[in-house]
Amino acid sequence: MDDLAALADDDEHLHVVLIGPSPGESVLVGTPDGAWLVVDSMLGPTHPSQQDRHPVAEALRRLGAYPSLLALTHPHHDHASGLTDLINTYDDAPVGCVPVWIAPAGGMSSTAMLLKGDAEDARAAIERAWKDPVREWRLLADPSADRSLGTHGRVEVLSPSQQEADAAHAYPTPSFNAISAAMRVTWHDVELILGADLTTPGWQAVQGRRAPTTGDAAHMHKASHHGSDTGHHAWALGVAPPTHRPVGLTPYNVRVPNFAPGRDIDKLHDTIDELAMTAVPGYAGNPGPVQVASIRAARTATVGGVPAVGGRHLAFDAWWAWSLRPDGTVGTARHGSAANVVIR
Amino acid sequence: MARRRAAHLRDAGLDVVVVDCHADGLDAPLVVLAALAEQLERLDPNCSLAARFADQLQMWRRLELLDESLQAASPDVVLFDAPELWGGQCRGARHRCETIVRRIEQAGWRTERAPDREPEQLHDALLALAEAAGQNVSQLAHPPRAVGALASAVLARLSSGAGRRYLARLTIDGVYRDWHLPPTGEAGTLVEALMEFDGNLRRLAREVAEQLPASATGAARRRRALGEVREALTAAGAERAPERHRLRVEATALAALLSEAETVDEIGVIGSEQLTLLAASLSARAVDRGRAQETAERAVALDGEDIDALRTLAGLVDDAGIDLSEARRLWQDLVMLDQGDQDAHQALVSAMLADADEPAAQLAWQWAGLDLEKHHQAPDPDRLHLPIAATALARSRTRIAREVLFDVPPNRRMPAWRSLVDVLEALEAARQHEDVLPVGEMTDRWWEQGPRRLAGRDPVDGARLISWLAGRVSALDLQDQVAVIQGMQVIDGDPGPPQTQELMMTADLYERLAADSVAFEDLADRYVELGVYQPEAGPERSILRVRRRPEPLALPARRSPSRAWRDLR
């Protein structure tokens, strides 16, 4: 992550850092005057030699950043694990969360236990933080939830609405993704859409609440739900984004994103030429930018007649960082060695 | 746990045990799906059975527990009620049921269909049978058809003439849910006696209270009278109850009186000691925690250094989970008052972990060690280490869990310690994406143990197992009908460690390879074994076995959501 340190000395651009050592993601948005928004957290990556490292905490250290705002879009493990540590470390930063908690799905595997424990831990940390009214930030699509980010920045919560949050409990099989908190960050003329894991119906509701051209005008998108087509929406991604507009996504690594024809990546390519992905699903040590054909080629091994993909050992520096000028154009784009671009 | 309990029951000589299908835990070795079938008949016929089971009856879970219990316990009599109803339209459920029935038939167990009788008749008949057999049958509160099955079981068993003892215990109210069936039945008798006594106390207290003057002018008389009743009941309780239950009996008397009194003052409870006792009793009943906490707060207000009062109050606040900061403060006060109290140290560290404050918990843990050493208190792992580790594991806090668990001296590392270490290692493995085996099996060089469900040779043609993969279904895409299996492949003759693999398997391929009747839709989060067999002639072939679901782990319950979340509901 050495390149990240260079951003610390850049006081002209808005910085957007997307971290995603599959599975998991975090978005860091920093203004030149030193205000940082941290959206989500994850523990990882998964290589045994790298255990006990916290990618977000490490990135913040390298950036020399002290978060002004912390936010949890929804309490799935790949967004919530490790958030507690950030809340404890940056113990005066407001903590955002959708004020609805649905018990994480059960399961009896060790992984299910782990996920549930991480999510409950994050909830407890947020509860504790919210005892201080200054730290309470209810992520609801309401002007009262808007927050400043530095002198010229603003964070706006796009979803869920209060009604959507209230209704979440009534669903027979409630979904965190359906009520995850998508956000819009503005700074001078720059506009970013951070998609969380919001699903398509959620985006439709957002579009109904907002001017229909707003998303289309955004200068950068963090694709929702790791690029899955369950989160695709024309407004969210922009109807016809120019190719220079960064669209970043983080792989979940269990078939998300899906590279099959007609599915996640293929559909994204209907409108977007280049997708900046922090790491390759099933990444097995590929050091540089790869194309779809390369990713498909990795899925050729067989075990007992069953198609197999490579191992799950990811390089640690799975990240993209963009520096945006006040007019929204990209100044620089940096990436870690695990990152890649998926080209149409 | 079901397996252990089943073995325990078996050791105790219990040949027939009927389990209420409506209870949460099917934890004994027999079998009645009568109640389940009855439920099915009531359901909306337009829904798919699989969905109904999943959403309303947790059918798969029940079938698995049933299957496991049968295999573990080998009962002499197995009862079925309308097995044709089990599977219905759902192919997976039908296969599963057929597998179970086939296994039962192959085992030579006797099968019976439960008769459809009136519950009262069955109840009477059952009691008569039990008396005739000289045995105790208790707590017959259950669905009617389960009663039928129970009676049928006893009948069948008696007619076989081979049984030694029959004990049926059906519960629907959870009273005995956490109570382990002892071989002698002594504990049951004791608990029942206490419950009966408890009921008498309440009735007596109510009768007395009704006779007392309710007017303001009679308040002093009323208070005095209530106080007298309390003392009398306490004394009576002390005579009737065994020494170790005396505290409970006295508290029961106080609580019974309080349920009739308008205020705590009315029953003449004015000392902090009595208030503490009362709070503990109210707390134990779990029906009036608000009043219990209020009573404990009064006790602490009377004497801020009353350790028992503080402990009771801290426990109440902690259990409620609404204000863990307050719980921490109270436990901290207690630790300050009695630095050698390892229960308070444990509670403090656990509350900090539950409050997602690992740094504070780490510090408190270190102070606990120093305090106990200073006060020459030998740490008791059961009271100190294990509860803290369990709380940490419930929150996936593996680092502190490891530190605490391995602070237990080697000569004190009992089975309960081993169980938690198993969980710890499983969580650590899962964090590293090597969750391929259930808790307890991910031991050092686990691959040398071989597969659990795959045979070394195919019994049909003798094909040899040349490699196998332990894995877990990490994702299930029902849209594309694809399962993702995260696994580790073990190759015969390779000393290991095995290589991580990720497989994608279509539903069609699964149908071809699976040797178990687990529906594809039910594969999410399941552990599997995939073996590659080499016959004498011909190509290799693969067989996939699905592991049974692991037992739920007995980690502490999570704290309740706080008011911040509940306001919205």
PDB file of C-alpha atoms in Angstrom, chain A residues 97-99 137-146 156-165 179-183 198 202 205-206 209-210:
ATOM      1  CA  CYS A  97     -25.863   2.872  10.673  1.00  0.00           C
ATOM      2  CA  VAL A  98     -29.341   2.092   9.449  1.00  0.00           C
ATOM      3  CA  PRO A  99     -31.325   1.979  12.709  1.00  0.00           C
ATOM      4  CA  TRP A 137     -25.772   9.082  12.900  1.00  0.00           C
ATOM      5  CA  ARG A 138     -28.907   7.342  11.715  1.00  0.00           C
ATOM      6  CA  LEU A 139     -28.487   6.466   8.090  1.00  0.00           C
ATOM      7  CA  LEU A 140     -31.869   7.254   6.622  1.00  0.00           C
ATOM      8  CA  ALA A 141     -32.763   8.983   3.390  1.00  0.00           C
ATOM      9  CA  ASP A 142     -33.689  12.221   5.036  1.00  0.00           C
ATOM     10  CA  PRO A 143     -32.045  15.652   4.974  1.00  0.00           C
ATOM     11  CA  SER A 144     -31.474  15.386   8.720  1.00  0.00           C
ATOM     12  CA  ALA A 145     -29.019  12.571   8.010  1.00  0.00           C
ATOM     13  CA  ASP A 146     -26.837  14.680   5.723  1.00  0.00           C
ATOM     14  CA  GLU A 156     -26.097  12.467   1.620  1.00  0.00           C
ATOM     15  CA  VAL A 157     -27.870   9.237   2.498  1.00  0.00           C
ATOM     16  CA  LEU A 158     -29.853   7.892  -0.453  1.00  0.00           C
ATOM     17  CA  SER A 159     -31.383   4.830   1.153  1.00  0.00           C
ATOM     18  CA  PRO A 160     -33.269   3.442   2.966  1.00  0.00           C
ATOM     19  CA  SER A 161     -36.177   5.703   3.741  1.00  0.00           C
ATOM     20  CA  GLN A 162     -37.741   5.626   7.179  1.00  0.00           C
ATOM     21  CA  GLN A 163     -40.665   3.704   5.717  1.00  0.00           C
ATOM     22  CA  GLU A 164     -38.381   1.144   4.125  1.00  0.00           C
ATOM     23  CA  ALA A 165     -36.516   0.718   7.375  1.00  0.00           C
ATOM     24  CA  ILE A 179     -32.104  -1.666   3.164  1.00  0.00           C
ATOM     25  CA  SER A 180     -28.398  -1.017   2.928  1.00  0.00           C
ATOM     26  CA  ALA A 181     -27.380   2.610   2.986  1.00  0.00           C
ATOM     27  CA  ALA A 182     -26.338   3.930  -0.392  1.00  0.00           C
ATOM     28  CA  MET A 183     -24.769   7.388  -0.258  1.00  0.00           C
ATOM     29  CA  LEU A 198     -28.442  -1.929  -2.382  1.00  0.00           C
ATOM     30  CA  GLY A 202     -33.975  -0.088  -3.608  1.00  0.00           C
ATOM     31  CA  ALA A 205     -37.071   3.811  -4.804  1.00  0.00           C
ATOM     32  CA  VAL A 206     -34.021   6.090  -4.698  1.00  0.00           C
ATOM     33  CA  ARG A 209     -37.060  10.200  -4.441  1.00  0.00           C
ATOM     34  CA  ARG A 210     -34.303  11.960  -6.387  1.00  0.00           C
TER      35      ARG A 210
END
